[in-house]
Structure formats: structure tokens, C-alpha cells
GROMACS .gro file of C-alpha atoms in nm:
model
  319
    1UNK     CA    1   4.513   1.591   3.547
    2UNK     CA    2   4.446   1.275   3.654
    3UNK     CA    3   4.134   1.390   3.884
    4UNK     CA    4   4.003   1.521   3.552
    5UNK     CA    5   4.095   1.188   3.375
    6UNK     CA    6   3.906   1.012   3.657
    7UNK     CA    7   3.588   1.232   3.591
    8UNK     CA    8   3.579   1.204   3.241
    9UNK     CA    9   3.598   0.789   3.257
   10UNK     CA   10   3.323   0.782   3.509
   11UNK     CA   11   3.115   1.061   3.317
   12UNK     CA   12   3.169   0.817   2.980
   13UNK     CA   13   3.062   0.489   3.208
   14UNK     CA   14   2.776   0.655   3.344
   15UNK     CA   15   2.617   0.803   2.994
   16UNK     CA   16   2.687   0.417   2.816
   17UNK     CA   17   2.400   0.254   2.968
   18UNK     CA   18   2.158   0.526   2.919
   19UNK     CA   19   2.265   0.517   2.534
   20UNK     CA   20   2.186   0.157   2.496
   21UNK     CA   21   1.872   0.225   2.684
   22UNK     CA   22   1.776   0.475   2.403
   23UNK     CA   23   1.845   0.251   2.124
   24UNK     CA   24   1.697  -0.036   2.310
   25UNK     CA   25   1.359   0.192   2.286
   26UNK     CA   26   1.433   0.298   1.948
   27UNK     CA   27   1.408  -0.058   1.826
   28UNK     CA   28   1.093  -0.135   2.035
   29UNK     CA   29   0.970   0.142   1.838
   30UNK     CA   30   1.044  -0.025   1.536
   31UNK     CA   31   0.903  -0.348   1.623
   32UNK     CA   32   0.550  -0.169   1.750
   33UNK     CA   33   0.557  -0.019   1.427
   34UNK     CA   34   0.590  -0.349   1.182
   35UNK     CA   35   0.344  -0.476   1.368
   36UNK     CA   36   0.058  -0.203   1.384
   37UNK     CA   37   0.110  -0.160   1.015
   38UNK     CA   38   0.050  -0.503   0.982
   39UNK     CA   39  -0.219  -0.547   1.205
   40UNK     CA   40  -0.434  -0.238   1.255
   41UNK     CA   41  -0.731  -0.080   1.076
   42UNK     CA   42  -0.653   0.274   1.008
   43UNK     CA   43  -0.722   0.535   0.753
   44UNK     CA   44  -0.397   0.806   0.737
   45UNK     CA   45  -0.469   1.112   0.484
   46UNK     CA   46  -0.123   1.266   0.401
   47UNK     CA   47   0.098   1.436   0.181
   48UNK     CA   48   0.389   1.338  -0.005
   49UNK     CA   49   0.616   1.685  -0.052
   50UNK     CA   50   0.888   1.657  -0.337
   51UNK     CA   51   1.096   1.974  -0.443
   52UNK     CA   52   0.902   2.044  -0.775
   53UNK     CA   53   0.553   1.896  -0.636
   54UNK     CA   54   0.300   1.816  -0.366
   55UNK     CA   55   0.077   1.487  -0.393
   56UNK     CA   56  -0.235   1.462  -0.151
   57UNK     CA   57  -0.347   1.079  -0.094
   58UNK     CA   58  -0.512   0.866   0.105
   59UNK     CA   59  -0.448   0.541   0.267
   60UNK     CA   60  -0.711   0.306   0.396
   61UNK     CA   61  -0.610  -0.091   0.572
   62UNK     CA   62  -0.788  -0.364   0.714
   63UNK     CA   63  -0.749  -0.679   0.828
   64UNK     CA   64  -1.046  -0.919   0.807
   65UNK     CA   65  -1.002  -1.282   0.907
   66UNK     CA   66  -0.617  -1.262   0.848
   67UNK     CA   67  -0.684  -1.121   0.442
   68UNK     CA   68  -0.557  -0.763   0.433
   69UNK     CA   69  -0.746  -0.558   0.242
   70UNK     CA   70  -0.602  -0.208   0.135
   71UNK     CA   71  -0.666   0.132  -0.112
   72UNK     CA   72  -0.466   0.427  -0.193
   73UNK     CA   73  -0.626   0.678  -0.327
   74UNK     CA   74  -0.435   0.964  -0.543
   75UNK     CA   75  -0.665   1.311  -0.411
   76UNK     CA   76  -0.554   1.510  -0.700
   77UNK     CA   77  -0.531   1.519  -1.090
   78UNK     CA   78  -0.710   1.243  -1.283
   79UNK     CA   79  -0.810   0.956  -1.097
   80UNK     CA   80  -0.530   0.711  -0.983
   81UNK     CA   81  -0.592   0.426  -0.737
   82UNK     CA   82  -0.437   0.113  -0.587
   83UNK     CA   83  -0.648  -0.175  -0.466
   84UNK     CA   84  -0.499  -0.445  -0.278
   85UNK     CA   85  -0.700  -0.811  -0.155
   86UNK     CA   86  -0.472  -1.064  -0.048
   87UNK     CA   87  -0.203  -1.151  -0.240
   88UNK     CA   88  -0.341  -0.946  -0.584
   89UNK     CA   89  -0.280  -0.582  -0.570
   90UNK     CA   90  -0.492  -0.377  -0.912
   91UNK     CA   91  -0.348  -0.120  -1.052
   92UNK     CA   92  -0.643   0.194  -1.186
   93UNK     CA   93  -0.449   0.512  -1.384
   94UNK     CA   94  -0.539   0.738  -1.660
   95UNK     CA   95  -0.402   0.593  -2.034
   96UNK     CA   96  -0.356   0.225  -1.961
   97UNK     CA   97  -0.617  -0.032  -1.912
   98UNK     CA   98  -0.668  -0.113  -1.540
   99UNK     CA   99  -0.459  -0.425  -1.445
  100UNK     CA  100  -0.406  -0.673  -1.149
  101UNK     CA  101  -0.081  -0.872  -1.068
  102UNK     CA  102  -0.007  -1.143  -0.796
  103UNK     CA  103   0.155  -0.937  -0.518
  104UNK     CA  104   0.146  -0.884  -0.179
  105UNK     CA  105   0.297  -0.539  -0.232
  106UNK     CA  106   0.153  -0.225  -0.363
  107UNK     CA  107   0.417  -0.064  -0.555
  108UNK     CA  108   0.314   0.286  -0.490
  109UNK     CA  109   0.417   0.581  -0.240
  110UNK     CA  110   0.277   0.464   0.098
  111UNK     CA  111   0.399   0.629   0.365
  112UNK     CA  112   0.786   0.468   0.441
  113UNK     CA  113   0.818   0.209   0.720
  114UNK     CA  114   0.515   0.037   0.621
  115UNK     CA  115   0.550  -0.273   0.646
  116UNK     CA  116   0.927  -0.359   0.660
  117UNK     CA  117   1.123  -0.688   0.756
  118UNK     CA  118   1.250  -0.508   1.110
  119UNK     CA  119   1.502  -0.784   1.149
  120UNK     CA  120   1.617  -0.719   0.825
  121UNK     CA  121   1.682  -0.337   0.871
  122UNK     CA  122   1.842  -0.406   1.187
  123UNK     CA  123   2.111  -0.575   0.984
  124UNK     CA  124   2.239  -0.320   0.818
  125UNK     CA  125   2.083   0.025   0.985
  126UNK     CA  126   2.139   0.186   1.321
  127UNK     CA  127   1.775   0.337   1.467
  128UNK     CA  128   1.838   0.553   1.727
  129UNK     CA  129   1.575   0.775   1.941
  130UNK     CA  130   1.607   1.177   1.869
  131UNK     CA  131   1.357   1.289   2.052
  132UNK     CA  132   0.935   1.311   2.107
  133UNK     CA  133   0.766   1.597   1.862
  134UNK     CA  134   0.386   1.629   1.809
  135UNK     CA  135   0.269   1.552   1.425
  136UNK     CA  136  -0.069   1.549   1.283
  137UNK     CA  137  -0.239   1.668   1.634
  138UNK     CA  138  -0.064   1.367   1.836
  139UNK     CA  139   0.220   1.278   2.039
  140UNK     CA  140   0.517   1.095   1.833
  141UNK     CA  141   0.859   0.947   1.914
  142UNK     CA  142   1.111   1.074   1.651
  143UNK     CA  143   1.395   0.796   1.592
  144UNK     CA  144   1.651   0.768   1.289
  145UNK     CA  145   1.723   0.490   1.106
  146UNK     CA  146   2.049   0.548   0.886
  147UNK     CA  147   2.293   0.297   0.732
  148UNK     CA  148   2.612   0.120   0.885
  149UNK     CA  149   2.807   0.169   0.547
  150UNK     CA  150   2.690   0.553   0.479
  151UNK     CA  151   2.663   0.388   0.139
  152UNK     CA  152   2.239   0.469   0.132
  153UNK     CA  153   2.001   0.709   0.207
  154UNK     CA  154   1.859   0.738   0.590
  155UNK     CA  155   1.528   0.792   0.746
  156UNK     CA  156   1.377   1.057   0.999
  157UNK     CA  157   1.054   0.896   1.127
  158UNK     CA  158   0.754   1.040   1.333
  159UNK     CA  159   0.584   0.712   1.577
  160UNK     CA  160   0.278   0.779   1.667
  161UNK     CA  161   0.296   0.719   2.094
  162UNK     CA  162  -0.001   0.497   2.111
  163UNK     CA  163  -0.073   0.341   1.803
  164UNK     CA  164   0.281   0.243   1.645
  165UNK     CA  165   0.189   0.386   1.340
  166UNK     CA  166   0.410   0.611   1.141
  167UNK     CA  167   0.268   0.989   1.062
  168UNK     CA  168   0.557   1.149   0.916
  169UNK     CA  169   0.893   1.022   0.745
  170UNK     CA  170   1.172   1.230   0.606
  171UNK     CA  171   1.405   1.135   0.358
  172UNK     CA  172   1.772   1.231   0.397
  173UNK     CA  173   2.030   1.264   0.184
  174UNK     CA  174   2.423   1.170   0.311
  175UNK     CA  175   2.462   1.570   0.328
  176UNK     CA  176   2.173   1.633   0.540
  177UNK     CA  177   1.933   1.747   0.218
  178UNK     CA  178   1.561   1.605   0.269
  179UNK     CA  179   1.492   1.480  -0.045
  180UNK     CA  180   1.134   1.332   0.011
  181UNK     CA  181   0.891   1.427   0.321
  182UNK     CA  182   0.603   1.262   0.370
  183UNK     CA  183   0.350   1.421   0.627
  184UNK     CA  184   0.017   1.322   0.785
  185UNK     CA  185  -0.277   1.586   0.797
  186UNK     CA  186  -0.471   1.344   0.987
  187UNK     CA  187  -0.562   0.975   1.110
  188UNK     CA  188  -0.778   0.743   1.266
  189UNK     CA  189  -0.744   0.364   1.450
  190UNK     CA  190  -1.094   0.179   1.393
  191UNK     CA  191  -1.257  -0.124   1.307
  192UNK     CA  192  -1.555   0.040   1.182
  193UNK     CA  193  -1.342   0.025   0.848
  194UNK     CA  194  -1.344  -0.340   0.845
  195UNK     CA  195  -1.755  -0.363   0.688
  196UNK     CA  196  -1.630  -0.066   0.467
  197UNK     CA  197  -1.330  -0.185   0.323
  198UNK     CA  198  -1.494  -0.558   0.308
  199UNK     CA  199  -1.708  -0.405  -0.033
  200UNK     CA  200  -1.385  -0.415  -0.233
  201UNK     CA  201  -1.401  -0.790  -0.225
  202UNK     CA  202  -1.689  -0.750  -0.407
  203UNK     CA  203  -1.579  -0.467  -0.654
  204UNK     CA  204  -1.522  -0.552  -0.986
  205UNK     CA  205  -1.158  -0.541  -1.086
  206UNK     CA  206  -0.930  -0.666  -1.388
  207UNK     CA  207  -0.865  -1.044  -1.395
  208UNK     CA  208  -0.474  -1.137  -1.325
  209UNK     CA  209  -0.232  -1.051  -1.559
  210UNK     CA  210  -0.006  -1.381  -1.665
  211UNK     CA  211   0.343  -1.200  -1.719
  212UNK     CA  212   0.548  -1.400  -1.960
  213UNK     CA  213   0.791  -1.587  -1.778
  214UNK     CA  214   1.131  -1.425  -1.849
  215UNK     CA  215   1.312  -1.538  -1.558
  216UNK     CA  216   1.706  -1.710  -1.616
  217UNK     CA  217   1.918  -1.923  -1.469
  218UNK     CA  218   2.252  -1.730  -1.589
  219UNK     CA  219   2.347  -1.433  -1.698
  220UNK     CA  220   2.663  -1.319  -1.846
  221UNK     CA  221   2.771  -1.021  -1.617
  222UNK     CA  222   2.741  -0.970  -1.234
  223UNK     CA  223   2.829  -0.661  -1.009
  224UNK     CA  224   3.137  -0.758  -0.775
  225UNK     CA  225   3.048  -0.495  -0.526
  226UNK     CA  226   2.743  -0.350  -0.385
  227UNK     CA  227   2.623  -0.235  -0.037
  228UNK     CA  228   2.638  -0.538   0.256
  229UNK     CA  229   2.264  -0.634   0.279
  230UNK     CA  230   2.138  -0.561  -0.090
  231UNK     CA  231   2.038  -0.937  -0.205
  232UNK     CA  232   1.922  -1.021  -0.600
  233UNK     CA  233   1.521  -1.028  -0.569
  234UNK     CA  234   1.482  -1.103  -0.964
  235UNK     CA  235   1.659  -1.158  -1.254
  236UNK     CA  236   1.525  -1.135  -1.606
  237UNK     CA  237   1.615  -1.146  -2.011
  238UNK     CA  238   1.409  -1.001  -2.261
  239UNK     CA  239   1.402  -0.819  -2.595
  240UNK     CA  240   1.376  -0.454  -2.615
  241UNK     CA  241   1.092  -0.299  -2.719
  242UNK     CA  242   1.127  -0.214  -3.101
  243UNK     CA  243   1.410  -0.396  -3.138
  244UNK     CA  244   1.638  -0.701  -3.119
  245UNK     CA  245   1.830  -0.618  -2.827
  246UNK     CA  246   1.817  -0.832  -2.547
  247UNK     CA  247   1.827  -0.708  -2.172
  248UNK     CA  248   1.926  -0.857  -1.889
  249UNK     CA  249   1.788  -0.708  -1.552
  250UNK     CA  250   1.907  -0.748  -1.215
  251UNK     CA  251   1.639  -0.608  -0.901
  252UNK     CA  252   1.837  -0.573  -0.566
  253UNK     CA  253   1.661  -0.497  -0.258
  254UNK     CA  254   1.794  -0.468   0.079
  255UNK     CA  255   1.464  -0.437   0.267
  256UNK     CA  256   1.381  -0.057   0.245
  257UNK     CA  257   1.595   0.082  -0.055
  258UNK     CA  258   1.538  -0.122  -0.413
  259UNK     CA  259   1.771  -0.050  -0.719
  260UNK     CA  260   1.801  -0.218  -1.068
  261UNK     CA  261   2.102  -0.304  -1.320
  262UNK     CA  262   2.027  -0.333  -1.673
  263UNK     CA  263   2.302  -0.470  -1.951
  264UNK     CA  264   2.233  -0.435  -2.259
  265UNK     CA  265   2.481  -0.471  -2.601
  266UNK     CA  266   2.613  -0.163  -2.702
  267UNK     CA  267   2.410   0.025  -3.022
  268UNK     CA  268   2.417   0.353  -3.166
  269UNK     CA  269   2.180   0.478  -2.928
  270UNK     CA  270   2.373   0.350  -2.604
  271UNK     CA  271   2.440   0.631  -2.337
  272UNK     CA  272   2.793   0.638  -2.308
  273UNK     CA  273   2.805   0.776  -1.994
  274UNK     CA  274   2.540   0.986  -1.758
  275UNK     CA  275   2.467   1.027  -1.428
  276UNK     CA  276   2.103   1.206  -1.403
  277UNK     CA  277   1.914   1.247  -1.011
  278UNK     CA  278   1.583   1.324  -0.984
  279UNK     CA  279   1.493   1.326  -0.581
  280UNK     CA  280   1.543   0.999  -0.461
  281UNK     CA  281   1.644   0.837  -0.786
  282UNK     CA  282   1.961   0.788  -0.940
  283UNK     CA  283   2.015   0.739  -1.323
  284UNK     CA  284   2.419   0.582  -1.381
  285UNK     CA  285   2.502   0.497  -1.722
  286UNK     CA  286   2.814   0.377  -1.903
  287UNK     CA  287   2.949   0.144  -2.205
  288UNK     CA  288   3.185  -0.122  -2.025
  289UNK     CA  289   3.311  -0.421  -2.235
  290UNK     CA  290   3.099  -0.298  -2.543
  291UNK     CA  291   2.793  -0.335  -2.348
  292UNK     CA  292   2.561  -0.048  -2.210
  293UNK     CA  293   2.551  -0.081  -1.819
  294UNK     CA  294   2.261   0.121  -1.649
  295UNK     CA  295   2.214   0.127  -1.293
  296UNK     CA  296   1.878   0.293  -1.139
  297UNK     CA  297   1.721   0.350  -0.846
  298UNK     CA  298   1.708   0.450  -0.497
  299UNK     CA  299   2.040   0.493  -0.392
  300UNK     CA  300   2.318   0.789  -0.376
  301UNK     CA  301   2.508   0.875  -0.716
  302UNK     CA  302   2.851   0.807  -0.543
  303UNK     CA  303   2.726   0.435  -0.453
  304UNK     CA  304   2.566   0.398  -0.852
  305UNK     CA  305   2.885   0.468  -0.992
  306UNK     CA  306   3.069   0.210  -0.744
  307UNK     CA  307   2.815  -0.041  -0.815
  308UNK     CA  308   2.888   0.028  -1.199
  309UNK     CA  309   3.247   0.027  -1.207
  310UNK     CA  310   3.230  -0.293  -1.046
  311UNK     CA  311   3.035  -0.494  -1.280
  312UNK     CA  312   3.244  -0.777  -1.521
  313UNK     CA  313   3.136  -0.923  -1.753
  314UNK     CA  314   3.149  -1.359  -1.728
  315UNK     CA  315   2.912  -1.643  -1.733
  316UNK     CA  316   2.794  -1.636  -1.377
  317UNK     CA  317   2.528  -1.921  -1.278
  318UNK     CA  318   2.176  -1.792  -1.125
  319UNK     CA  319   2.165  -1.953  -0.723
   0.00000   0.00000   0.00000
């Protein structure tokens, strides 16, 4: 008994530094990724694979004297396009009049890992290398990237060995259900799109749109619990369309996931209570304190409803 005691320690010592050796790789793959997303010209043609659909795009980068320019480009249905120079990202889609907006974001579905604080994730996600796997013709290191708390959503992702960039990502449910995969059909690494992508700071696109300023410096509610990491990005009052309501909006991001409270008064039309998931996105509703509380976005139903239950309702000053 004790021999086998004696073996089992030593097997356990042996296997710990090879272990931190793995995740020690895993987050060099993280950082090589941040910054070849950041810094490379590339064009990536992939798909974005839902249950009910299948969306073909395009996404073109470069960098030219430190201004990124960038375009994704929607390869099926009517014509749908992102532009991004700088810090102003324009918006092109069928039914609405083309619009820009001071950002340094496109708020569209790039391929995940894009572009993420690393030191951020690291925080509150473990990435850990699975394995090497071939995608889109090349050789990739596979590595995971799921939550401390188990309170969000995790991430397969496909590095591309010699580039950093990432070709395939696979959203993952807390039971193991892929509920997004996004997969590239093929890439390239070259400067020769620096002169083509240049010709969009030329294009003619829609001035800047000055968004009223509905930013506030307190609010009468706030959510006493919420996932370690998630931090208040924007807060905002405003009347409801159509009517005299006023809503007050909370955006919380955490780096990689984003979700949104809303608090409204309660009304004949309030949801009383719903819980509605559509892929990635969660829909929580409920009347608390005579007030409509709605809590949306990209996190599991189980951690909506927490976040809901836990918001009171008191003056709470803006920081």
C-alpha cells in the first residue's frame, strides 16, 4: 500500500510541471493572437453556422501608418457591409439609411478572439491547450478558454501555428451544446492589401452621427450580484419610443461576453415574467418592485435569472 502511495505521489509530481507547461503555451497562444489580430494584414473568408442558419462573410484588415482600416462583407442576401477607418466604424444594410458612429469597434460577427484585452480574460478565464488539429488547409493549436465561475459561456478556438490568427471558434454551452461555430474556408497574411484597403479612405461614407447625449449620473436601481469581472461600460435614461416611459439601461461587459439590464415602470404591456433563448442570447424578464426588469444578452439563462433576482431598487450614485 504504501509502495503504491509512493508511486502515485511521484506520478502526480511528475505530471504538475508538464501541466503548467501546457497552460504556460496556451496563454502564449493567446497573447500571439491579440497581437496578430491587431497587427497583421489578412483577408479570412468564413462561415458563421447557427442551428436555424448559415452566414458566408468576409473579413478584410490593415494597418497603414498605425490607422486600422477594416470591411466585413455579408456574401449572401441583400447587401450588408461594415466599414471601419480609425476610430469611425459605418454601418451599410438594407431599410435604414447608411450611418457612421465614433467607434473603434465594429459591432458585428467577426470571428471571436479578435481583438480582446488578453489580460483581461486572463482574469476571469482559464485557457488551456487541447490539442493541434488542421483547419482551413493549415496547422492550428486548439486551446479552451472557459470561465472560473462556470457562470458564462466558454470558447473552443482553432490558432493558426504561424500566423496567430484565429480560423475557427466554437461556442459552448455549460452542457457541452455548441451553440455558435464559426469556421474559416480560407485565408491569407499580406501586405499587398494595404494599397487595396487604403481606397476606403477615400470612399464616400455617411458623415458621423451625433447621438443625443443620454448618459446619467444616478439611477434608481442596481444589480447586487453579477459574474466577478463583468464591469458597467454605459449607463443611459431615455423615453420609450411611442410613449412616456422612461428607461434606464445598464451595458456590462467583461471583455468577451456583453449583456444589458433595462428597468422600466411597470404598464399594461410589461412582461411579467419570461425567459426566451435564441443561440447565444438570453431574454429574462420580470416585474420586481412595480417596475419591469429585463435582462439580455450573452450569457446562460441560469446566470440571467440570478442577475435579475438580485436587482433592488434605491438611489445608487453613477462612479
Amino acid at each position: 500500500m504504501k509502495k503504491f502511495l509512493a508511486s502515485a505521489v511521484a506520478l502526480i509530481s511528475l505530471s504538475l510541471p508538464s501541466i503548467a507547461s501546457a497552460n504556460e503555451g496556451a496563454s502564449a497562444l493567446l497573447d500571439k493572437m491579440s497581437e496578430a489580430s491587431h497587427s497583421l494584414n489578412y483577408e479570412m473568408s468564413y462561415v458563421l453556422i447557427r442551428k436555424s442558419s448559415i452566414e458566408p462573410l468576409v473579413y478584410r484588415q490593415a494597418v497603414d501608418n498605425g490607422n486600422q482600416l477594416a470591411q466585413l462583407v455579408y456574401l449572401s442576401g441583400p447587401v450588408r457591409e461594415v466599414i471601419q477607418r480609425g476610430n469611425q466604424v459605418s454601418y451599410i444594410e438594407p431599410g435604414i439609411d447608411p450611418f457612421t458612429i465614433e467607434s473603434d469597434k465594429m459591432v458585428a460577427p467577426l470571428m471571436p478572439m479578435l481583438k480582446v484585452d488578453v489580460n483581461k480574460l486572463k482574469d476571469n478565464y482559464d485557457v488551456v491547450k487541447v490539442g493541434r488539429a488542421r483547419e482551413a488547409g493549415a496547422a492550428t493549436d486548439v486551446i479552451r478558454v472557459v470561465p472560473k465561475d462556470g457562470q458564462r459561456y466558454s470558447y473552443i478556438v482553432w490558432v493558426e501555428e504561424q500566423s496567430g490568427l484565429p480560423l475557427r471558434a466554437d461556442l459552448i454551452d455549460r452542457d457541452g451544446e455548441i451553440l455558435e461555430q464559426y469556421r474559416t474556408v480560407s485565408f491569407s497574411v499580406t501586405d499587398h492589401l494595404v494599397p487595396v484597403m487604403k481606397g476606403l479612405e477615400k470612399a464616400t461614407l455617411p458623415e458621423v452621427v451625433t447621438l443625443p447625449d443620454s448618459q446619467v449620473t444616478q439611477v434608481g436601481w442596481q444589480a447586487t450580484w453579477m459574474p466577478q469581472g463583468f464591469k458597467s461600460k454605459k449607463i443611459q435614461s431615455h423615453p420609450l419610443f411611442g410613449s412616456n416611459r422612461v428607461v434606464e439601461s445598464q451595458i456590462y461587459t467583461d471583455g468577451l461576453f456583453q449583456f444589458s439590464i433595462y428597468v422600466a415602470p411597470e404598464d399594461d404591456f410589461s412582461l411579467k415574467r419570461q425567459l426566451v433563448r435564441q443561440g447565444r442570447r438570453t431574454l429574462q424578464s420580470a416585474v420586481v418592485d412595480k417596475h419591469e426588469v429585463i435582462v439580455v444578452g450573452d450569457i446562460p439563462p441560469s446566470t440571467a435569472q440570478r442577475i435579475l433576482q438580485s436587482v433592488t431598487f434605491q438611489s445608487v450614485l453613477v462612479q
